[in-house]
mmCIF file of C-alpha atoms in Angstrom:
data_model
loop_
_atom_site.group_PDB
_atom_site.id
_atom_site.type_symbol
_atom_site.label_atom_id
_atom_site.label_comp_id
_atom_site.label_asym_id
_atom_site.label_seq_id
_atom_site.Cartn_x
_atom_site.Cartn_y
_atom_site.Cartn_z
ATOM 1 C CA MET A 1 109.594 154.400 7.977
ATOM 2 C CA ASP A 2 109.317 152.716 11.287
ATOM 3 C CA ASN A 3 112.419 150.880 12.521
ATOM 4 C CA LEU A 4 111.333 147.029 12.667
ATOM 5 C CA LEU A 5 113.357 144.964 15.023
ATOM 6 C CA ASN A 6 113.951 141.080 15.230
ATOM 7 C CA LEU A 7 115.562 140.062 18.211
ATOM 8 C CA ASP A 8 116.733 136.824 19.741
ATOM 9 C CA ILE A 9 117.208 136.092 23.517
ATOM 10 C CA VAL A 10 120.719 137.478 23.415
ATOM 11 C CA GLU A 11 119.472 140.745 22.139
ATOM 12 C CA ILE A 12 116.413 140.817 24.147
ATOM 13 C CA GLN A 13 118.803 141.089 27.307
ATOM 14 C CA GLN A 14 120.389 144.096 25.749
ATOM 15 C CA TYR A 15 116.945 145.877 26.172
ATOM 16 C CA GLN A 16 115.553 144.784 29.105
ATOM 17 C CA GLN A 17 116.760 143.640 32.846
ATOM 18 C CA ASN A 18 115.100 140.433 33.378
ATOM 19 C CA ARG A 19 117.564 137.476 33.452
ATOM 20 C CA TYR A 20 117.106 133.644 33.980
ATOM 21 C CA PRO A 21 115.216 132.260 36.045
ATOM 22 C CA LEU A 22 112.739 135.337 35.583
ATOM 23 C CA LEU A 23 113.334 135.937 31.724
ATOM 24 C CA PHE A 24 110.144 134.656 30.205
ATOM 25 C CA ILE A 25 110.018 135.584 26.285
ATOM 26 C CA ASP A 26 112.540 133.684 24.007
ATOM 27 C CA PHE A 27 111.890 135.678 20.805
ATOM 28 C CA VAL A 28 110.752 139.171 19.375
ATOM 29 C CA ASP A 29 109.513 138.578 15.826
ATOM 30 C CA GLU A 30 108.751 142.029 15.489
ATOM 31 C CA ALA A 31 108.944 145.267 17.184
ATOM 32 C CA ILE A 32 108.290 148.646 16.128
ATOM 33 C CA PRO A 33 109.399 151.073 18.714
ATOM 34 C CA GLY A 34 106.775 153.062 20.420
ATOM 35 C CA LYS A 35 104.134 150.823 18.989
ATOM 36 C CA TYR A 36 104.092 147.151 19.239
ATOM 37 C CA ALA A 37 106.037 143.999 19.722
ATOM 38 C CA LYS A 38 105.062 140.668 18.944
ATOM 39 C CA GLY A 39 107.097 137.151 19.823
ATOM 40 C CA TYR A 40 106.591 133.864 21.853
ATOM 41 C CA LYS A 41 107.555 131.899 24.388
ATOM 42 C CA ASN A 42 108.156 128.019 24.468
ATOM 43 C CA PHE A 43 107.404 126.223 27.645
ATOM 44 C CA SER A 44 109.768 123.101 28.101
ATOM 45 C CA PHE A 45 108.580 120.530 30.734
ATOM 46 C CA ASN A 46 112.294 121.571 31.856
ATOM 47 C CA GLU A 47 110.935 124.715 33.313
ATOM 48 C CA TRP A 48 111.919 125.068 36.896
ATOM 49 C CA PHE A 49 108.356 125.826 38.164
ATOM 50 C CA PHE A 50 106.732 122.881 36.637
ATOM 51 C CA PRO A 51 107.412 120.344 39.477
ATOM 52 C CA ALA A 52 105.879 122.431 42.016
ATOM 53 C CA HIS A 53 102.849 123.725 39.859
ATOM 54 C CA PHE A 54 101.730 120.805 39.841
ATOM 55 C CA ALA A 55 103.504 117.442 39.810
ATOM 56 C CA ASP A 56 100.321 115.422 38.784
ATOM 57 C CA GLU A 57 99.253 118.315 36.281
ATOM 58 C CA PRO A 58 101.871 120.662 35.501
ATOM 59 C CA ASN A 59 100.919 124.169 34.158
ATOM 60 C CA VAL A 60 102.157 127.545 33.940
ATOM 61 C CA PRO A 61 101.243 129.567 37.111
ATOM 62 C CA GLY A 62 99.787 132.750 36.995
ATOM 63 C CA PHE A 63 102.609 135.045 37.738
ATOM 64 C CA VAL A 64 104.584 133.455 35.251
ATOM 65 C CA GLN A 65 102.044 134.460 32.763
ATOM 66 C CA VAL A 66 101.654 138.011 34.064
ATOM 67 C CA GLU A 67 105.532 138.259 33.887
ATOM 68 C CA MET A 68 105.636 136.672 30.080
ATOM 69 C CA LEU A 69 103.146 139.316 29.158
ATOM 70 C CA THR A 70 104.842 142.111 30.684
ATOM 71 C CA GLN A 71 108.234 141.226 29.524
ATOM 72 C CA MET A 72 106.981 141.608 25.852
ATOM 73 C CA PHE A 73 105.173 144.739 26.347
ATOM 74 C CA LEU A 74 108.505 146.157 27.826
ATOM 75 C CA MET A 75 109.859 145.700 24.283
ATOM 76 C CA THR A 76 107.100 148.086 22.907
ATOM 77 C CA PHE A 77 109.098 151.312 24.646
ATOM 78 C CA LEU A 78 112.201 149.713 25.978
ATOM 79 C CA THR A 79 113.441 149.501 22.272
ATOM 80 C CA LEU A 80 112.937 153.456 21.916
ATOM 81 C CA PRO A 81 116.523 154.891 21.542
ATOM 82 C CA ASP A 82 116.792 156.431 24.772
ATOM 83 C CA ASN A 83 115.163 153.449 27.049
ATOM 84 C CA LYS A 84 117.520 150.645 25.966
ATOM 85 C CA GLY A 85 118.605 148.744 29.062
ATOM 86 C CA ARG A 86 116.737 150.640 31.637
ATOM 87 C CA LYS A 87 114.971 149.283 34.680
ATOM 88 C CA THR A 88 111.359 149.304 34.814
ATOM 89 C CA SER A 89 108.776 148.921 37.677
ATOM 90 C CA PHE A 90 105.087 148.041 37.284
ATOM 91 C CA VAL A 91 102.630 150.716 38.083
ATOM 92 C CA ASN A 92 99.407 148.978 37.729
ATOM 93 C CA ILE A 93 97.753 145.791 36.120
ATOM 94 C CA HIS A 94 94.084 145.712 34.970
ATOM 95 C CA ASN A 95 91.800 143.234 33.484
ATOM 96 C CA ALA A 96 94.358 140.375 33.785
ATOM 97 C CA GLN A 97 92.633 137.089 32.187
ATOM 98 C CA PHE A 98 93.701 133.698 32.550
ATOM 99 C CA LYS A 99 91.281 131.657 30.079
ATOM 100 C CA LYS A 100 93.360 128.459 29.312
ATOM 101 C CA LYS A 101 95.664 126.254 30.981
ATOM 102 C CA ILE A 102 99.229 126.560 29.511
ATOM 103 C CA VAL A 103 101.115 123.266 29.455
ATOM 104 C CA PRO A 104 104.405 121.776 28.965
ATOM 105 C CA GLY A 105 105.220 121.669 25.076
ATOM 106 C CA ASP A 106 102.994 124.597 24.777
ATOM 107 C CA ARG A 107 104.193 127.699 22.659
ATOM 108 C CA VAL A 108 102.591 131.119 23.411
ATOM 109 C CA ASP A 109 102.646 133.657 20.929
ATOM 110 C CA ILE A 110 102.451 137.284 22.502
ATOM 111 C CA GLU A 111 101.172 140.429 20.962
ATOM 112 C CA SER A 112 101.809 143.747 23.002
ATOM 113 C CA THR A 113 100.548 147.278 21.754
ATOM 114 C CA LEU A 114 101.752 150.584 23.291
ATOM 115 C CA ALA A 115 98.422 152.861 23.936
ATOM 116 C CA PHE A 116 100.704 155.605 25.587
ATOM 117 C CA TYR A 117 104.306 156.595 26.364
ATOM 118 C CA SER A 118 105.133 159.855 28.046
ATOM 119 C CA ARG A 119 107.810 160.963 30.866
ATOM 120 C CA GLY A 120 108.861 157.516 31.384
ATOM 121 C CA VAL A 121 105.417 156.168 31.907
ATOM 122 C CA ALA A 122 104.117 153.324 29.362
ATOM 123 C CA LYS A 123 100.298 151.962 28.788
ATOM 124 C CA GLY A 124 99.498 149.319 26.869
ATOM 125 C CA LYS A 125 97.902 145.788 26.417
ATOM 126 C CA SER A 126 99.314 142.458 25.858
ATOM 127 C CA VAL A 127 97.608 139.171 24.638
ATOM 128 C CA GLY A 128 98.746 135.517 24.628
ATOM 129 C CA THR A 129 97.392 133.053 22.112
ATOM 130 C CA ARG A 130 98.335 129.306 21.710
ATOM 131 C CA ASN A 131 97.351 127.988 17.901
ATOM 132 C CA GLY A 132 95.498 131.436 17.449
ATOM 133 C CA GLU A 133 93.314 130.462 20.597
ATOM 134 C CA PHE A 134 93.041 133.088 23.490
ATOM 135 C CA VAL A 135 95.037 132.087 26.504
ATOM 136 C CA CYS A 136 95.706 134.971 28.532
ATOM 137 C CA SER A 137 95.717 138.982 28.453
ATOM 138 C CA LEU A 138 96.363 142.018 30.777
ATOM 139 C CA GLU A 139 96.451 145.880 30.499
ATOM 140 C CA LEU A 140 99.271 147.515 32.150
ATOM 141 C CA THR A 141 101.297 150.608 33.602
ATOM 142 C CA VAL A 142 104.824 150.214 33.454
ATOM 143 C CA ALA A 143 107.340 153.144 34.668
ATOM 144 C CA ILE A 144 110.916 153.886 33.961
ATOM 145 C CA PRO A 145 112.126 155.284 37.240
ATOM 146 C CA ASP A 146 115.083 157.266 36.091
ATOM 147 C CA VAL A 147 113.185 158.838 33.427
ATOM 148 C CA LEU A 148 110.194 159.466 35.697
ATOM 149 C CA ASN A 149 112.147 161.066 38.354
ATOM 150 C CA HIS A 150 113.416 163.631 35.780
ATOM 151 C CA PHE A 151 109.776 165.093 36.168
ATOM 152 C CA LYS A 152 109.231 165.199 39.746
ATOM 153 C CA PRO A 153 108.803 168.516 41.309
ATOM 154 C CA LEU A 154 111.882 169.895 43.097
ATOM 155 C CA GLN A 155 111.343 169.263 47.167
ATOM 156 C CA LYS A 156 112.302 172.168 49.274
#
């Protein structure tokens, strides 16, 4: 049987290195290590980036959306027993889509799936929805440098 996890904000921080002001997920409703994770981010008008993006029409910047989607994706493989709390690095982002504006008061539900994980490299996809309607998505490759380094050839 799969180990189903349900994680609040304090528990999320035990698994990944992101912290305020760059922690962009609030809750993981469900995570099956090595398979998928789903949860959400609530956007309050008090977010630090809204006054600058933009005062007359506040909306969530693209880089925040990328981080939000990525951070949920991290929970698909950082929840594996040997990966808890490890640092991660982007390798690649593919097919990023931003279809709807996200504004103060919105809750974005995020579902991430892990397609591949081996030797510290994870590939998969994250999709964000608001009230069941597609908002944003991306496909990505993320590495855990500490794990990946164990598989590098020895240098002479």
